[in-house]
Amino acid sequence: MTENAAATDTTPAESAIAIVGMSGRFPGAPDLDTYWSNLLGGVCSVTDFTEEELLADGADPGEVRGRDYVPAKGHLADADRFDAELFGFNRTEAATLDPQHRLLLQTAWAALEDAGRNPRGGSARTGVYVGGGSTAHMLAAATDPRLAASVGALQVRILTDREFLAPWISYRLGLEGPSLTVQTACSTSLTAVHLAVQSLLLGECDTALAGGVAVDTLRKRGYVHTQGGIFSPDGRCRPFDERAGGTVPGNGVGVVVLRRLSDALADNDPIRAVVRGSAVTNDGATKVGFTAPGVDQQTAAIVEAWAAAGLDPADAQYLEAHGTATALGDRVEAAAATAAFKGALGTGRIGIGSVKSNLGHLDAAAGVAALIKSVLMLEHATLVPNANAGRPHPDMAFEDSPFHVVDRAAAWAEPERGPRRAGVSSVGIGGTNVHVVLEQAPGRGAAGEPDAGSVPEVLLLSARTPEDLAALAGRLADALRAPGAPSLADTAHTLRVGRAPMDVRGYVRAADLAGAAAGLAALAGGAGRTAGGLDPLGETWLSGGPAPEAGAGQRVSLPAYPFAGESFGAYDLTSRAVRDEVPEQAAEAGESGAGLEQAVRALLAEALGLEDTDDPGMTYFAAGGDSLTAVHLVGCLRDDFDIDVPITLFLEQLTLHEMARRIAAARGGDDSLDALLAEFEAE
């Protein structure tokens, strides 16, 4: 954050919710710093693909060369990469896991770190409210009989269906609050934020993750423009512009961390903005068609949200609109907003814009992308422009409204009364309208930089691999050199309480920010695991000890974990992965004990995502096995090898070698597995 906003003019409302952390990946922006830079520069991050790129990625040549094909999209780079081991998935599971699940898991982790909270802290009162779009991976996986035979039909569904987006986050991060997967089409992620806010106000949880993801395909794809349809004829989205012709599809993911404002203030959380109110409505039957928007209930959502905040819409200085750039959508939204904000004095006083001009339409992630944009503007006290902004569309009648389209970056002037405030709107096909009222963060006292010669601080770092540790150290070094860097004491405090301890560790001992940045740069360059001299606390940390108990200090926003997982690709109807058939292995094994044991080992390796089972000490659980995989294996052994084994076998602490031997020996009455287990227990 570059600015701590002035305190609000009133005591914080009991219904106020703090946004204490956030993370996102959007077209052209692998992190929020890049996202802000692009927004500030009015950059359009929609990618124009060449014909060669599209064909190389498997696109249909006839479609690509068609007259109405538009080779553009808000493409999300490296969406195929996933740090599977960090989240406890074996290779087979990771390859089957939908890319949306992978991205959302990593983004949730990063958002918690941004809030200064340990992602594996086991916060029992943390809720999860997220949603996603439909994907080619999910469809291909669900209709592939070979994958079902290899992994198990139920496992395929659990790893790919979007209804399990929230439960996977809760399970892998140990979060025991409410866990809801939300689906309201284009307004999904902002609806998720509204539900998370309500859950916090009802006391169902103390912290909540909210957001959404949309990755319809990893492949480079454009779209076919249809006259009168919702998609732009030229690959650009121009909300409220005289050249507006429709929207452009895009991919992205975003998550925010929410807490009650009173709790966030008491716990010294890094408050980025405040949600003062929110509301959801549906158009019902009061519109021309199911996919069409409606004026009345869009207006109602805005009015109800500001009423919930105890404020008037006229208190806003900016509106982040849904802004699809379709003729009907923009006209209806402009009419609804004008009716809701009619009390605002002065024509054109309120700025209006839509992040779709920068990214395209991110479907289920569109609302959270707009919310994060608005939070960043509040933090930086700067209004950013619509990308490619031209003259307003004459049908918008902005000359008679409270709005003006923001067409250039400008300082967000401090209001005469009260703090900076903004509204964020999102509209879903089917008529679900959401509006959220945002307010700049209250002032926060700085801890101050320790004087030279004071007791040095120790910065504790850990990662899964040496390469990740070096990358993390480099990011921290850059952050501590940047203008407005957090104090050294707050940095040390946040690293102690807000990070999950991992096996590869290092530390830096320093008395000031410059020394800390230099030490971190040394670690990033591979100069050992320590810098700045030895320290007892640091040495305990290196030896595998826990971080010390939290002392005084504020949580601050620091760079998140540098996920650097490998590519796990995605399934696609046009290029399904070819898998070996286990029945053929069984047939080749015949009645030979050694051959059968080898075939069983191959089955275990496939189910667990291992290249082989040659490691004699590898156990089923160490290889990533779980109860659901065990159920699948029991079925495969029965169907493909005619071997019946009890599921309790997989609960034993057996190596894969011993497990395969016992399974192979179970064929036949005298060599039954029950007898072997009885013998094992007797021994």
Steps between C-alpha positions, in 0.01 A plus 500: 500500500624842413264705713329460835171672464371757741260386766131502422288786620289276723552212738528177293157348452432164664423363155837605353721223362873541438678368193827393662659304218461429131666321214427455133629401160355672199581532129836672472544502877649209699471704820319804636796736465502436125120521496512846653772614262290388203186666635682824567637504147165425341647182350273264309625150590287315244730280288478497120608154384665431169358232274818298557454514879139387478566213262802384701272482805248278324242748375279399206659645182161546334366698795816709544498600133130580503386853423347560844773345713659743747843377622492680837453416867599609848749213520644387834864398460641196685157390620618140459765521775428366847702441815336160557728372775446810712127427502532126555398372154681216326574530129193309382272709720670824394460417131133417552433802723334773295726801432238719669543304823879525477498876444243566770695298759818697433317833492324428830838416656653823367204710619537366855872578489417851378284532811796397714337168589653154489316310222543181701417664829192285548266793552187310598275803457596578139231473235543454125265648238618454142371406156623412155399458139450193285817357345610288206714298743198407713294396197779294345585329829137419578448331162827306480444133594874434508551766764213361707657154478840636600402737782141412588182674383425655839856623538483659152187689598640617833819623334333679208149616587473865599265415788811383690698823460429621855532162679846436353623832642349425840648149502851581384535809720319358803221760507195388697260789444216496244616381158272593210549481128299787351354517149317802356664507156688825429428644846631191683808640672337822620205297627755288687633816663148602604435157655833508682415844641165371624664194657741724692221727619297199617799368694526178297872563454768749606695504173374428149653435160290617207552516126486307178684346209433456129724294273282350229803357318878522519523507123544814295158566355307784346126508436245531222327837479127489427313807386283614791682271744684593818855471362696790354574493126858625545629332819469809719253577779406871522242552778281812463695602189358612166704220336365232738409180319502233769724320741805270469540175698784471751645287778612592850483429872468718809448453875454750783531438875227658713467563875271710714654846514502504880695171507741617231577818691547310827737250337710757311405351164612669176166654405491578129144630477165471676174348377229724645203317348385262228180369345375243251180504291359316201309644208234229518266524203524879466718495187469417132673161522693262723843624389400868493577738790233700680510860621282485810681229694844626404392831650363321806829314560692829505251680724477208744878465525546868587210483745665198667811716533300778664605728216353667195614410145578868463792442740685314223770650284542199269297210358669189368237373260436154356551661158479227236495755212191336354233736370225377734721425801671839517180691436312316776789534744537872432128553554501297825806679638363842407177423686686371807751787517255774410562675831862576411540873456668624186490348153788266432634509856534121534759315292392178329701224337527125446803274525365300205660764279837375629441125530190397314216325680634254759164330555490359857812701591376830354360641824808433712723650229289817518503499881880464519541780244284727716692412818828585328361835387393580857844403632682712246242784507504486121228447240613289205363529148293274285742351249460634146252758629341722237188711495204379710221322316216741422242251631654522848384862544782567744463872446183481712633256761728508805769311303798557278706223341853501642722531194836582661679429826433770759545563869193400699431823681417479867128565545381806687323273746590147594746256343533387141220260408413290197232260384572176312229334291475158342219349293447135411315337212179385661456829681703487822621854574758579768629830635773557759579830676872556557673754720866587541678339793513680835832651603760270648788596724843402375735305724794704380845395385736393781794729566843393384671298768175364646447128554501340154195321362511146362303431181400133486445349155395154385395332178444158348813509281831691498393667175176624658692629802731700275205640304321597822810673637535697178138616512535608863819690420319694229207572731721638775679730253174639359354836607262462791655171611375363833719537807758231572326409826164452328664300222664266752172467692300417187750237385474333842122493533384517140689226318479120502829340618654278231805276481747719308591791727712810527524821697637852484619700800492878450460828687338702220313460173809556284690227682202265482459557126872438443489178703190377316667577166797289610268207576330548166838483331577165658743621770399243760196491727593783739608861472591772746664277758396209718204526733373244756139542393599462136709192569209337684286576197757346264510182707124452451373676810176699512473873451500687832177610660355815350609821667411860435457607141257556218420261220605654170461411135810318372573303182321165497644156439668476155306207358715335238334165436532306179246490219221247548315603186129438459270247341326597181242326285728533198810351662432252776798344668570138404518268797615141529222253560542314827311191374773453238760508776301238689475279193872526435564416865307174465524274797864580569545624855790728406321631192180563693685683775666722239162574341355592840797729559427668166136550603609655830745727321233619254245571772755688710660695217842337539739427217564163663490325838869417513561679830491213750425732792210693344171450683149542363429812709842656433426465128181706541250217540170563678173322572334600170793369298483181707135451405594539134788252532280240669263523202783479243652198671164325498405590142838476329684235700214305660652566843285593798679698770355678802544876505665463840814385318557857388480625858807298596841670506630277221755581234371483144723196444347313794152613402544371144639169632205449732248592232659262248505225762131555567398329175372154594326357806797368698700817447219731601583848612309445822735218590802715421368786710430261788855372474632857488301596810619190683860590425 
